[in-house]
Each structure stands twice: as C-alpha cells, then as structure tokens.
Amino acid sequence: MSFHRRFLLIRTGSWTFRVERRTLAVTGLLGAVITGMVIFALMLGDYPLGPGDVIASLLGTGDDPLAQFFVRDLRAPRVVTALLIGAALGTSGAIFQTLTGNPLGSPDITGFTVGAATGALLQIIVFGGGPLAIGLGALFGGFATGTLVYLLSRSNGITGTRFVLIGIGVAAILQGVNGLLIVRASLTAAQTAGQWLAGSFNATTWGETLTLTVILMILIPCALALSRPLGVMLTGPDLAVGLGVPVDTRRIQLIVLGVALVAVTVAVAGPIAFIALAAPQLARRLTRTSGPGLGTAALMGGFLVLTSDVISQRLFAPTQLPVGVVTGSLGGVYLIWLLAHEWRKDHHA
C-alpha cells in the first residue's frame, strides 16, 4: 500500500488499484450514515424500540421475542430491500449518465423505467399475472425499451444528446400507453396497477429480498468490473479504442446491465423515481471526481431510498405513503433545480 497526496495505491499481487483518498473518505462516511439510518429505521413502527433493543435483536441476544419478531421478520426485509433497490438505481443512473455525458441521462428520463412499468402493467391488467409474471413483464418491458432507444439512437451515430432525446420521446409514448391501459382496465385491476405504480415496500418479505440479493450480487459486481473501461470511454471513443477498449461492445454490455438493474427494481417494488437521476450526481458532488463513481452512487442510492422510505412511513403516521410518492416529490424539485443550474451554467459559459 502506497500513500500519495491525492491517491491511495493498493497493491495485491500483480494488481494495483488507485483510489482517490476523498472518494475513500466519502465512501466511509456514507457507510457510517447508512448504518445509523438502518438502526433508526428498525426502531420505528407501531412497536417502537431503542437502539440497544434493535442491536440485541439483530445479534440474537435480546430477551424480548416480540422485539425480535418486529426487527428481524417485519422491518429488516423492508430495510434491506430499500438499500438494495437504491444501490441498483444509483448504479444504473451512474452508468447511463456517464455513457451519455448528460446529467439527464438517467433511466427515469430516458424511458427505461417507464418501459419496465409498461411490461408489468400488461401482466397486471391484460393477462392478470401473479408476482412472477409481473416481474418477468417488467424485465421484458425494460429490455424492449432499451433495445428500441439504442437502435433509434444508433441510426446516425450514438451521441449523448440523441440518446436522451429519443429516450424522452419513447418515455412520453409509453406514459400514454400506461395511462390507456389503466383507463381501459377493470376497477380492481386499475386499483392494483395504481398501487403498484406508486412504488412501495409494504408487502416485502424475506423471500423477495433474498431473490433480489442474489440477482444484484451478479449485476452490481459486473457493473463495477466495467467501471474502468467506462471511465476510459469518457475520454472519447477514438482515444478509448486507441487505449484498447472495444467501445461498441462495452457500451452494449453497460446498457444491458443498466436496463437490467432498473427492470429488477421495478419488478420488485414498482417504479421509484428520482433516485437514478440524483444519486450519481450527489455522490459526484461529494467526491468531486469526474469518473463514473459507480460504488459511491450505489451507496448514495441506498441512503436516499431508505431515508425516503422512513419519511413515507412517518410523515403521516399511522398512514403510510408509498415510497415512490416521496421520491417523486423530491425528484420534481431536484429536476427543476438541475435544469435551472444547467441553464445558468450554459449562459455564463
């Protein structure tokens, strides 16, 4: 291990990893804050607990069986799912914003989230499918939308602006399709679809959480493994090719991973807005780096979703809001600020 003024070099055998010290500090800070938020989230509910009770229940050393039931069986699956979904959305957002070179290039804006929702709505309303069918529908819808946007953007050479604009257009069309599906549905199906579209963790179980964990243990490491070529691609396609990066192949791989991450989250909890848009940018502002920052974006996403879920549970307690309502409200404010910031930056350049 070597220390430099800005970087920390970690040598493992023939491999050398360079980590910015500020990024390492931000990662540690986010990890500590998330740990505190996890304990706080496990304390809240109809059966309030103290921090000591929560820790004892998690370690299995507590003598209150009711506390262990609430912490380990009811609240923990929801907390873990919120963290995993936030990490997936943060990673996906960082991938697409880096690929497009545009802060608006997130799955929320470019239609992938809406496409996954369309696939799920078809299963709910048209086919009356169960949870597995809804999940598969979300995956199919997300990949179909991703393929369509990619092919349309590729017609005259892919650029970040073209990709985002085509994605916005496809998203607008799919929003109309989703609205039409709900309007033409039966009352029961429309109510089910409306609740699902709001995005919620209310019915989360350990079975769903473990399935999500296994899937993301494959997808997120694959994305992190491609973070280095993604960083090289920031220098431009010609230079990246000169440095030995197969740009087209890596771009397709990253798009597939990004869409898969979004589709999985939609399949589990419904569409949750704002996180994929904001998490990478907030993480980048803290680390002050220009690279992809997939790891810090994942941590920031987990923190944002968990915090939003806590707010959704306690804002109008005992009534619980869907977490998507909270993230959507925050996302609208953030999007207005982002557009105003970009406008000022362009006019002062």
mmCIF file with all atom_site columns, C-alpha atoms in Angstrom, residues 120-293:
data_model
loop_
_atom_site.group_PDB
_atom_site.id
_atom_site.type_symbol
_atom_site.label_atom_id
_atom_site.label_alt_id
_atom_site.label_comp_id
_atom_site.label_asym_id
_atom_site.label_entity_id
_atom_site.label_seq_id
_atom_site.pdbx_PDB_ins_code
_atom_site.Cartn_x
_atom_site.Cartn_y
_atom_site.Cartn_z
_atom_site.occupancy
_atom_site.B_iso_or_equiv
_atom_site.pdbx_formal_charge
_atom_site.auth_seq_id
_atom_site.auth_comp_id
_atom_site.auth_asym_id
_atom_site.auth_atom_id
_atom_site.pdbx_PDB_model_num
ATOM 1   C CA . ALA A 1 120 ? -45.580 -5.088  -15.712 1.00 0.00 ? 120 ALA A CA 1
ATOM 2   C CA . LEU A 1 121 ? -48.882 -3.285  -16.342 1.00 0.00 ? 121 LEU A CA 1
ATOM 3   C CA . LEU A 1 122 ? -49.606 -5.555  -19.301 1.00 0.00 ? 122 LEU A CA 1
ATOM 4   C CA . GLN A 1 123 ? -49.262 -8.524  -16.976 1.00 0.00 ? 123 GLN A CA 1
ATOM 5   C CA . ILE A 1 124 ? -51.411 -6.945  -14.251 1.00 0.00 ? 124 ILE A CA 1
ATOM 6   C CA . ILE A 1 125 ? -54.209 -5.585  -16.443 1.00 0.00 ? 125 ILE A CA 1
ATOM 7   C CA . VAL A 1 126 ? -54.292 -7.653  -19.632 1.00 0.00 ? 126 VAL A CA 1
ATOM 8   C CA . PHE A 1 127 ? -53.087 -11.084 -18.508 1.00 0.00 ? 127 PHE A CA 1
ATOM 9   C CA . GLY A 1 128 ? -53.896 -10.959 -14.789 1.00 0.00 ? 128 GLY A CA 1
ATOM 10  C CA . GLY A 1 129 ? -50.474 -12.359 -13.951 1.00 0.00 ? 129 GLY A CA 1
ATOM 11  C CA . GLY A 1 130 ? -49.092 -13.068 -10.498 1.00 0.00 ? 130 GLY A CA 1
ATOM 12  C CA . PRO A 1 131 ? -45.887 -11.706 -8.919  1.00 0.00 ? 131 PRO A CA 1
ATOM 13  C CA . LEU A 1 132 ? -43.563 -13.848 -11.065 1.00 0.00 ? 132 LEU A CA 1
ATOM 14  C CA . ALA A 1 133 ? -45.331 -12.894 -14.295 1.00 0.00 ? 133 ALA A CA 1
ATOM 15  C CA . ILE A 1 134 ? -45.295 -9.222  -13.287 1.00 0.00 ? 134 ILE A CA 1
ATOM 16  C CA . GLY A 1 135 ? -41.566 -9.418  -12.631 1.00 0.00 ? 135 GLY A CA 1
ATOM 17  C CA . LEU A 1 136 ? -40.903 -11.076 -15.980 1.00 0.00 ? 136 LEU A CA 1
ATOM 18  C CA . GLY A 1 137 ? -43.113 -8.496  -17.679 1.00 0.00 ? 137 GLY A CA 1
ATOM 19  C CA . ALA A 1 138 ? -41.082 -5.684  -16.125 1.00 0.00 ? 138 ALA A CA 1
ATOM 20  C CA . LEU A 1 139 ? -37.841 -7.281  -17.308 1.00 0.00 ? 139 LEU A CA 1
ATOM 21  C CA . PHE A 1 140 ? -39.183 -7.743  -20.837 1.00 0.00 ? 140 PHE A CA 1
ATOM 22  C CA . GLY A 1 141 ? -40.557 -4.183  -20.964 1.00 0.00 ? 141 GLY A CA 1
ATOM 23  C CA . GLY A 1 142 ? -37.298 -2.695  -19.750 1.00 0.00 ? 142 GLY A CA 1
ATOM 24  C CA . PHE A 1 143 ? -35.162 -4.614  -22.239 1.00 0.00 ? 143 PHE A CA 1
ATOM 25  C CA . ALA A 1 144 ? -37.563 -3.938  -25.118 1.00 0.00 ? 144 ALA A CA 1
ATOM 26  C CA . THR A 1 145 ? -37.451 -0.213  -24.375 1.00 0.00 ? 145 THR A CA 1
ATOM 27  C CA . GLY A 1 146 ? -33.677 -0.234  -24.005 1.00 0.00 ? 146 GLY A CA 1
ATOM 28  C CA . THR A 1 147 ? -33.288 -2.039  -27.335 1.00 0.00 ? 147 THR A CA 1
ATOM 29  C CA . LEU A 1 148 ? -35.634 0.397   -29.084 1.00 0.00 ? 148 LEU A CA 1
ATOM 30  C CA . VAL A 1 149 ? -33.896 3.502   -27.728 1.00 0.00 ? 149 VAL A CA 1
ATOM 31  C CA . TYR A 1 150 ? -30.464 2.090   -28.578 1.00 0.00 ? 150 TYR A CA 1
ATOM 32  C CA . LEU A 1 151 ? -31.408 1.172   -32.151 1.00 0.00 ? 151 LEU A CA 1
ATOM 33  C CA . LEU A 1 152 ? -33.083 4.528   -32.811 1.00 0.00 ? 152 LEU A CA 1
ATOM 34  C CA . SER A 1 153 ? -30.126 6.453   -31.386 1.00 0.00 ? 153 SER A CA 1
ATOM 35  C CA . ARG A 1 154 ? -27.645 4.402   -33.383 1.00 0.00 ? 154 ARG A CA 1
ATOM 36  C CA . SER A 1 155 ? -29.100 5.251   -36.798 1.00 0.00 ? 155 SER A CA 1
ATOM 37  C CA . ASN A 1 156 ? -26.814 8.252   -37.365 1.00 0.00 ? 156 ASN A CA 1
ATOM 38  C CA . GLY A 1 157 ? -24.189 7.543   -34.726 1.00 0.00 ? 157 GLY A CA 1
ATOM 39  C CA . ILE A 1 158 ? -24.833 7.483   -30.995 1.00 0.00 ? 158 ILE A CA 1
ATOM 40  C CA . THR A 1 159 ? -24.449 10.752  -29.117 1.00 0.00 ? 159 THR A CA 1
ATOM 41  C CA . GLY A 1 160 ? -25.459 11.508  -25.557 1.00 0.00 ? 160 GLY A CA 1
ATOM 42  C CA . THR A 1 161 ? -27.951 14.185  -26.545 1.00 0.00 ? 161 THR A CA 1
ATOM 43  C CA . ARG A 1 162 ? -29.573 11.992  -29.220 1.00 0.00 ? 162 ARG A CA 1
ATOM 44  C CA . PHE A 1 163 ? -29.859 9.089   -26.777 1.00 0.00 ? 163 PHE A CA 1
ATOM 45  C CA . VAL A 1 164 ? -31.532 11.266  -24.121 1.00 0.00 ? 164 VAL A CA 1
ATOM 46  C CA . LEU A 1 165 ? -33.927 12.983  -26.534 1.00 0.00 ? 165 LEU A CA 1
ATOM 47  C CA . ILE A 1 166 ? -35.036 9.722   -28.139 1.00 0.00 ? 166 ILE A CA 1
ATOM 48  C CA . GLY A 1 167 ? -35.458 8.222   -24.684 1.00 0.00 ? 167 GLY A CA 1
ATOM 49  C CA . ILE A 1 168 ? -37.632 11.150  -23.606 1.00 0.00 ? 168 ILE A CA 1
ATOM 50  C CA . GLY A 1 169 ? -39.801 10.674  -26.698 1.00 0.00 ? 169 GLY A CA 1
ATOM 51  C CA . VAL A 1 170 ? -40.173 6.936   -26.117 1.00 0.00 ? 170 VAL A CA 1
ATOM 52  C CA . ALA A 1 171 ? -40.972 7.582   -22.442 1.00 0.00 ? 171 ALA A CA 1
ATOM 53  C CA . ALA A 1 172 ? -43.733 10.025  -23.403 1.00 0.00 ? 172 ALA A CA 1
ATOM 54  C CA . ILE A 1 173 ? -45.317 7.453   -25.723 1.00 0.00 ? 173 ILE A CA 1
ATOM 55  C CA . LEU A 1 174 ? -45.129 4.725   -23.095 1.00 0.00 ? 174 LEU A CA 1
ATOM 56  C CA . GLN A 1 175 ? -46.628 7.018   -20.453 1.00 0.00 ? 175 GLN A CA 1
ATOM 57  C CA . GLY A 1 176 ? -49.610 7.412   -22.758 1.00 0.00 ? 176 GLY A CA 1
ATOM 58  C CA . VAL A 1 177 ? -49.816 3.648   -23.224 1.00 0.00 ? 177 VAL A CA 1
ATOM 59  C CA . ASN A 1 178 ? -49.722 3.131   -19.453 1.00 0.00 ? 178 ASN A CA 1
ATOM 60  C CA . GLY A 1 179 ? -52.496 5.665   -18.956 1.00 0.00 ? 179 GLY A CA 1
ATOM 61  C CA . LEU A 1 180 ? -54.609 3.989   -21.635 1.00 0.00 ? 180 LEU A CA 1
ATOM 62  C CA . LEU A 1 181 ? -54.110 0.575   -20.031 1.00 0.00 ? 181 LEU A CA 1
ATOM 63  C CA . ILE A 1 182 ? -55.297 1.863   -16.659 1.00 0.00 ? 182 ILE A CA 1
ATOM 64  C CA . VAL A 1 183 ? -58.294 3.707   -18.127 1.00 0.00 ? 183 VAL A CA 1
ATOM 65  C CA . ARG A 1 184 ? -59.462 0.606   -20.014 1.00 0.00 ? 184 ARG A CA 1
ATOM 66  C CA . ALA A 1 185 ? -58.879 -1.763  -17.085 1.00 0.00 ? 185 ALA A CA 1
ATOM 67  C CA . SER A 1 186 ? -61.463 -3.097  -14.664 1.00 0.00 ? 186 SER A CA 1
ATOM 68  C CA . LEU A 1 187 ? -61.795 -1.280  -11.350 1.00 0.00 ? 187 LEU A CA 1
ATOM 69  C CA . THR A 1 188 ? -59.955 -3.984  -9.415  1.00 0.00 ? 188 THR A CA 1
ATOM 70  C CA . ALA A 1 189 ? -57.108 -4.215  -11.927 1.00 0.00 ? 189 ALA A CA 1
ATOM 71  C CA . ALA A 1 190 ? -56.832 -0.416  -12.114 1.00 0.00 ? 190 ALA A CA 1
ATOM 72  C CA . GLN A 1 191 ? -56.584 -0.171  -8.320  1.00 0.00 ? 191 GLN A CA 1
ATOM 73  C CA . THR A 1 192 ? -53.910 -2.868  -8.233  1.00 0.00 ? 192 THR A CA 1
ATOM 74  C CA . ALA A 1 193 ? -51.984 -1.149  -11.021 1.00 0.00 ? 193 ALA A CA 1
ATOM 75  C CA . GLY A 1 194 ? -52.278 2.253   -9.348  1.00 0.00 ? 194 GLY A CA 1
ATOM 76  C CA . GLN A 1 195 ? -50.927 0.919   -6.061  1.00 0.00 ? 195 GLN A CA 1
ATOM 77  C CA . TRP A 1 196 ? -48.080 -0.842  -7.846  1.00 0.00 ? 196 TRP A CA 1
ATOM 78  C CA . LEU A 1 197 ? -47.187 2.247   -9.910  1.00 0.00 ? 197 LEU A CA 1
ATOM 79  C CA . ALA A 1 198 ? -46.756 4.289   -6.725  1.00 0.00 ? 198 ALA A CA 1
ATOM 80  C CA . GLY A 1 199 ? -43.760 2.157   -5.698  1.00 0.00 ? 199 GLY A CA 1
ATOM 81  C CA . SER A 1 200 ? -43.889 0.561   -2.272  1.00 0.00 ? 200 SER A CA 1
ATOM 82  C CA . PHE A 1 201 ? -42.130 -1.830  0.121   1.00 0.00 ? 201 PHE A CA 1
ATOM 83  C CA . ASN A 1 202 ? -45.231 -2.538  2.214   1.00 0.00 ? 202 ASN A CA 1
ATOM 84  C CA . ALA A 1 203 ? -45.533 -6.213  1.242   1.00 0.00 ? 203 ALA A CA 1
ATOM 85  C CA . THR A 1 204 ? -41.813 -7.035  1.238   1.00 0.00 ? 204 THR A CA 1
ATOM 86  C CA . THR A 1 205 ? -40.854 -10.497 2.516   1.00 0.00 ? 205 THR A CA 1
ATOM 87  C CA . TRP A 1 206 ? -37.534 -12.227 3.109   1.00 0.00 ? 206 TRP A CA 1
ATOM 88  C CA . GLY A 1 207 ? -38.189 -14.425 0.070   1.00 0.00 ? 207 GLY A CA 1
ATOM 89  C CA . GLU A 1 208 ? -38.323 -11.428 -2.276  1.00 0.00 ? 208 GLU A CA 1
ATOM 90  C CA . THR A 1 209 ? -35.375 -9.820  -0.507  1.00 0.00 ? 209 THR A CA 1
ATOM 91  C CA . LEU A 1 210 ? -33.175 -12.900 -0.867  1.00 0.00 ? 210 LEU A CA 1
ATOM 92  C CA . THR A 1 211 ? -34.077 -13.277 -4.545  1.00 0.00 ? 211 THR A CA 1
ATOM 93  C CA . LEU A 1 212 ? -33.236 -9.616  -5.140  1.00 0.00 ? 212 LEU A CA 1
ATOM 94  C CA . THR A 1 213 ? -29.963 -10.047 -3.236  1.00 0.00 ? 213 THR A CA 1
ATOM 95  C CA . VAL A 1 214 ? -28.861 -12.966 -5.405  1.00 0.00 ? 214 VAL A CA 1
ATOM 96  C CA . ILE A 1 215 ? -29.674 -11.119 -8.636  1.00 0.00 ? 215 ILE A CA 1
ATOM 97  C CA . LEU A 1 216 ? -27.914 -7.918  -7.581  1.00 0.00 ? 216 LEU A CA 1
ATOM 98  C CA . MET A 1 217 ? -24.877 -9.866  -6.338  1.00 0.00 ? 217 MET A CA 1
ATOM 99  C CA . ILE A 1 218 ? -24.413 -10.750 -10.007 1.00 0.00 ? 218 ILE A CA 1
ATOM 100 C CA . LEU A 1 219 ? -25.394 -7.487  -11.713 1.00 0.00 ? 219 LEU A CA 1
ATOM 101 C CA . ILE A 1 220 ? -23.687 -4.893  -9.495  1.00 0.00 ? 220 ILE A CA 1
ATOM 102 C CA . PRO A 1 221 ? -20.242 -6.597  -9.418  1.00 0.00 ? 221 PRO A CA 1
ATOM 103 C CA . CYS A 1 222 ? -20.441 -6.958  -13.216 1.00 0.00 ? 222 CYS A CA 1
ATOM 104 C CA . ALA A 1 223 ? -21.138 -3.226  -13.469 1.00 0.00 ? 223 ALA A CA 1
ATOM 105 C CA . LEU A 1 224 ? -18.270 -2.393  -11.097 1.00 0.00 ? 224 LEU A CA 1
ATOM 106 C CA . ALA A 1 225 ? -15.952 -4.593  -13.164 1.00 0.00 ? 225 ALA A CA 1
ATOM 107 C CA . LEU A 1 226 ? -16.758 -2.435  -16.206 1.00 0.00 ? 226 LEU A CA 1
ATOM 108 C CA . SER A 1 227 ? -16.228 0.870   -14.376 1.00 0.00 ? 227 SER A CA 1
ATOM 109 C CA . ARG A 1 228 ? -12.624 1.163   -15.570 1.00 0.00 ? 228 ARG A CA 1
ATOM 110 C CA . PRO A 1 229 ? -13.417 0.852   -19.326 1.00 0.00 ? 229 PRO A CA 1
ATOM 111 C CA . LEU A 1 230 ? -16.405 3.137   -18.702 1.00 0.00 ? 230 LEU A CA 1
ATOM 112 C CA . GLY A 1 231 ? -14.018 5.709   -17.264 1.00 0.00 ? 231 GLY A CA 1
ATOM 113 C CA . VAL A 1 232 ? -11.724 5.355   -20.283 1.00 0.00 ? 232 VAL A CA 1
ATOM 114 C CA . MET A 1 233 ? -14.708 5.881   -22.593 1.00 0.00 ? 233 MET A CA 1
ATOM 115 C CA . LEU A 1 234 ? -15.152 9.328   -21.023 1.00 0.00 ? 234 LEU A CA 1
ATOM 116 C CA . THR A 1 235 ? -12.057 10.424  -22.940 1.00 0.00 ? 235 THR A CA 1
ATOM 117 C CA . GLY A 1 236 ? -13.885 9.903   -26.240 1.00 0.00 ? 236 GLY A CA 1
ATOM 118 C CA . PRO A 1 237 ? -14.470 6.868   -28.467 1.00 0.00 ? 237 PRO A CA 1
ATOM 119 C CA . ASP A 1 238 ? -11.397 7.345   -30.655 1.00 0.00 ? 238 ASP A CA 1
ATOM 120 C CA . LEU A 1 239 ? -8.963  7.624   -27.760 1.00 0.00 ? 239 LEU A CA 1
ATOM 121 C CA . ALA A 1 240 ? -10.694 4.782   -25.909 1.00 0.00 ? 240 ALA A CA 1
ATOM 122 C CA . VAL A 1 241 ? -10.288 2.500   -28.933 1.00 0.00 ? 241 VAL A CA 1
ATOM 123 C CA . GLY A 1 242 ? -6.648  3.543   -29.130 1.00 0.00 ? 242 GLY A CA 1
ATOM 124 C CA . LEU A 1 243 ? -6.234  2.513   -25.491 1.00 0.00 ? 243 LEU A CA 1
ATOM 125 C CA . GLY A 1 244 ? -7.612  -0.938  -26.261 1.00 0.00 ? 244 GLY A CA 1
ATOM 126 C CA . VAL A 1 245 ? -11.231 -0.547  -25.139 1.00 0.00 ? 245 VAL A CA 1
ATOM 127 C CA . PRO A 1 246 ? -13.801 -2.144  -27.507 1.00 0.00 ? 246 PRO A CA 1
ATOM 128 C CA . VAL A 1 247 ? -16.199 0.785   -27.231 1.00 0.00 ? 247 VAL A CA 1
ATOM 129 C CA . ASP A 1 248 ? -19.247 -0.657  -29.009 1.00 0.00 ? 248 ASP A CA 1
ATOM 130 C CA . THR A 1 249 ? -19.080 -3.954  -27.131 1.00 0.00 ? 249 THR A CA 1
ATOM 131 C CA . ARG A 1 250 ? -18.603 -2.291  -23.743 1.00 0.00 ? 250 ARG A CA 1
ATOM 132 C CA . ARG A 1 251 ? -21.385 0.202   -24.468 1.00 0.00 ? 251 ARG A CA 1
ATOM 133 C CA . ILE A 1 252 ? -23.861 -2.589  -25.227 1.00 0.00 ? 252 ILE A CA 1
ATOM 134 C CA . GLN A 1 253 ? -22.779 -4.527  -22.126 1.00 0.00 ? 253 GLN A CA 1
ATOM 135 C CA . LEU A 1 254 ? -23.224 -1.457  -19.929 1.00 0.00 ? 254 LEU A CA 1
ATOM 136 C CA . ILE A 1 255 ? -26.633 -0.630  -21.415 1.00 0.00 ? 255 ILE A CA 1
ATOM 137 C CA . VAL A 1 256 ? -27.791 -4.213  -20.804 1.00 0.00 ? 256 VAL A CA 1
ATOM 138 C CA . LEU A 1 257 ? -26.574 -4.062  -17.201 1.00 0.00 ? 257 LEU A CA 1
ATOM 139 C CA . GLY A 1 258 ? -28.128 -0.644  -16.614 1.00 0.00 ? 258 GLY A CA 1
ATOM 140 C CA . VAL A 1 259 ? -31.501 -1.705  -18.008 1.00 0.00 ? 259 VAL A CA 1
ATOM 141 C CA . ALA A 1 260 ? -31.394 -4.983  -16.059 1.00 0.00 ? 260 ALA A CA 1
ATOM 142 C CA . LEU A 1 261 ? -30.754 -3.130  -12.799 1.00 0.00 ? 261 LEU A CA 1
ATOM 143 C CA . VAL A 1 262 ? -33.739 -0.846  -13.391 1.00 0.00 ? 262 VAL A CA 1
ATOM 144 C CA . ALA A 1 263 ? -36.042 -3.632  -14.559 1.00 0.00 ? 263 ALA A CA 1
ATOM 145 C CA . VAL A 1 264 ? -35.278 -5.732  -11.479 1.00 0.00 ? 264 VAL A CA 1
ATOM 146 C CA . THR A 1 265 ? -36.115 -2.855  -9.139  1.00 0.00 ? 265 THR A CA 1
ATOM 147 C CA . VAL A 1 266 ? -39.375 -2.156  -10.984 1.00 0.00 ? 266 VAL A CA 1
ATOM 148 C CA . ALA A 1 267 ? -40.276 -5.842  -10.817 1.00 0.00 ? 267 ALA A CA 1
ATOM 149 C CA . VAL A 1 268 ? -39.810 -5.919  -7.036  1.00 0.00 ? 268 VAL A CA 1
ATOM 150 C CA . ALA A 1 269 ? -41.160 -2.561  -5.849  1.00 0.00 ? 269 ALA A CA 1
ATOM 151 C CA . GLY A 1 270 ? -42.678 -0.759  -8.816  1.00 0.00 ? 270 GLY A CA 1
ATOM 152 C CA . PRO A 1 271 ? -41.211 2.360   -10.450 1.00 0.00 ? 271 PRO A CA 1
ATOM 153 C CA . ILE A 1 272 ? -39.340 4.515   -7.917  1.00 0.00 ? 272 ILE A CA 1
ATOM 154 C CA . ALA A 1 273 ? -38.489 7.900   -9.400  1.00 0.00 ? 273 ALA A CA 1
ATOM 155 C CA . PHE A 1 274 ? -35.661 10.383  -8.731  1.00 0.00 ? 274 PHE A CA 1
ATOM 156 C CA . ILE A 1 275 ? -33.048 8.011   -7.273  1.00 0.00 ? 275 ILE A CA 1
ATOM 157 C CA . ALA A 1 276 ? -31.310 7.035   -10.531 1.00 0.00 ? 276 ALA A CA 1
ATOM 158 C CA . LEU A 1 277 ? -31.301 10.707  -11.547 1.00 0.00 ? 277 LEU A CA 1
ATOM 159 C CA . ALA A 1 278 ? -29.985 12.247  -8.338  1.00 0.00 ? 278 ALA A CA 1
ATOM 160 C CA . ALA A 1 279 ? -27.832 9.645   -6.582  1.00 0.00 ? 279 ALA A CA 1
ATOM 161 C CA . PRO A 1 280 ? -24.888 9.681   -9.052  1.00 0.00 ? 280 PRO A CA 1
ATOM 162 C CA . GLN A 1 281 ? -24.791 13.475  -9.148  1.00 0.00 ? 281 GLN A CA 1
ATOM 163 C CA . LEU A 1 282 ? -24.986 13.898  -5.385  1.00 0.00 ? 282 LEU A CA 1
ATOM 164 C CA . ALA A 1 283 ? -22.232 11.317  -4.948  1.00 0.00 ? 283 ALA A CA 1
ATOM 165 C CA . ARG A 1 284 ? -20.097 13.043  -7.569  1.00 0.00 ? 284 ARG A CA 1
ATOM 166 C CA . ARG A 1 285 ? -20.521 16.401  -5.831  1.00 0.00 ? 285 ARG A CA 1
ATOM 167 C CA . LEU A 1 286 ? -19.254 14.868  -2.602  1.00 0.00 ? 286 LEU A CA 1
ATOM 168 C CA . THR A 1 287 ? -16.282 13.057  -4.158  1.00 0.00 ? 287 THR A CA 1
ATOM 169 C CA . ARG A 1 288 ? -15.526 15.872  -6.653  1.00 0.00 ? 288 ARG A CA 1
ATOM 170 C CA . THR A 1 289 ? -14.443 13.371  -9.275  1.00 0.00 ? 289 THR A CA 1
ATOM 171 C CA . SER A 1 290 ? -15.318 13.212  -12.947 1.00 0.00 ? 290 SER A CA 1
ATOM 172 C CA . GLY A 1 291 ? -15.262 9.416   -13.235 1.00 0.00 ? 291 GLY A CA 1
ATOM 173 C CA . PRO A 1 292 ? -18.224 7.031   -13.236 1.00 0.00 ? 292 PRO A CA 1
ATOM 174 C CA . GLY A 1 293 ? -18.247 6.631   -9.444  1.00 0.00 ? 293 GLY A CA 1
#
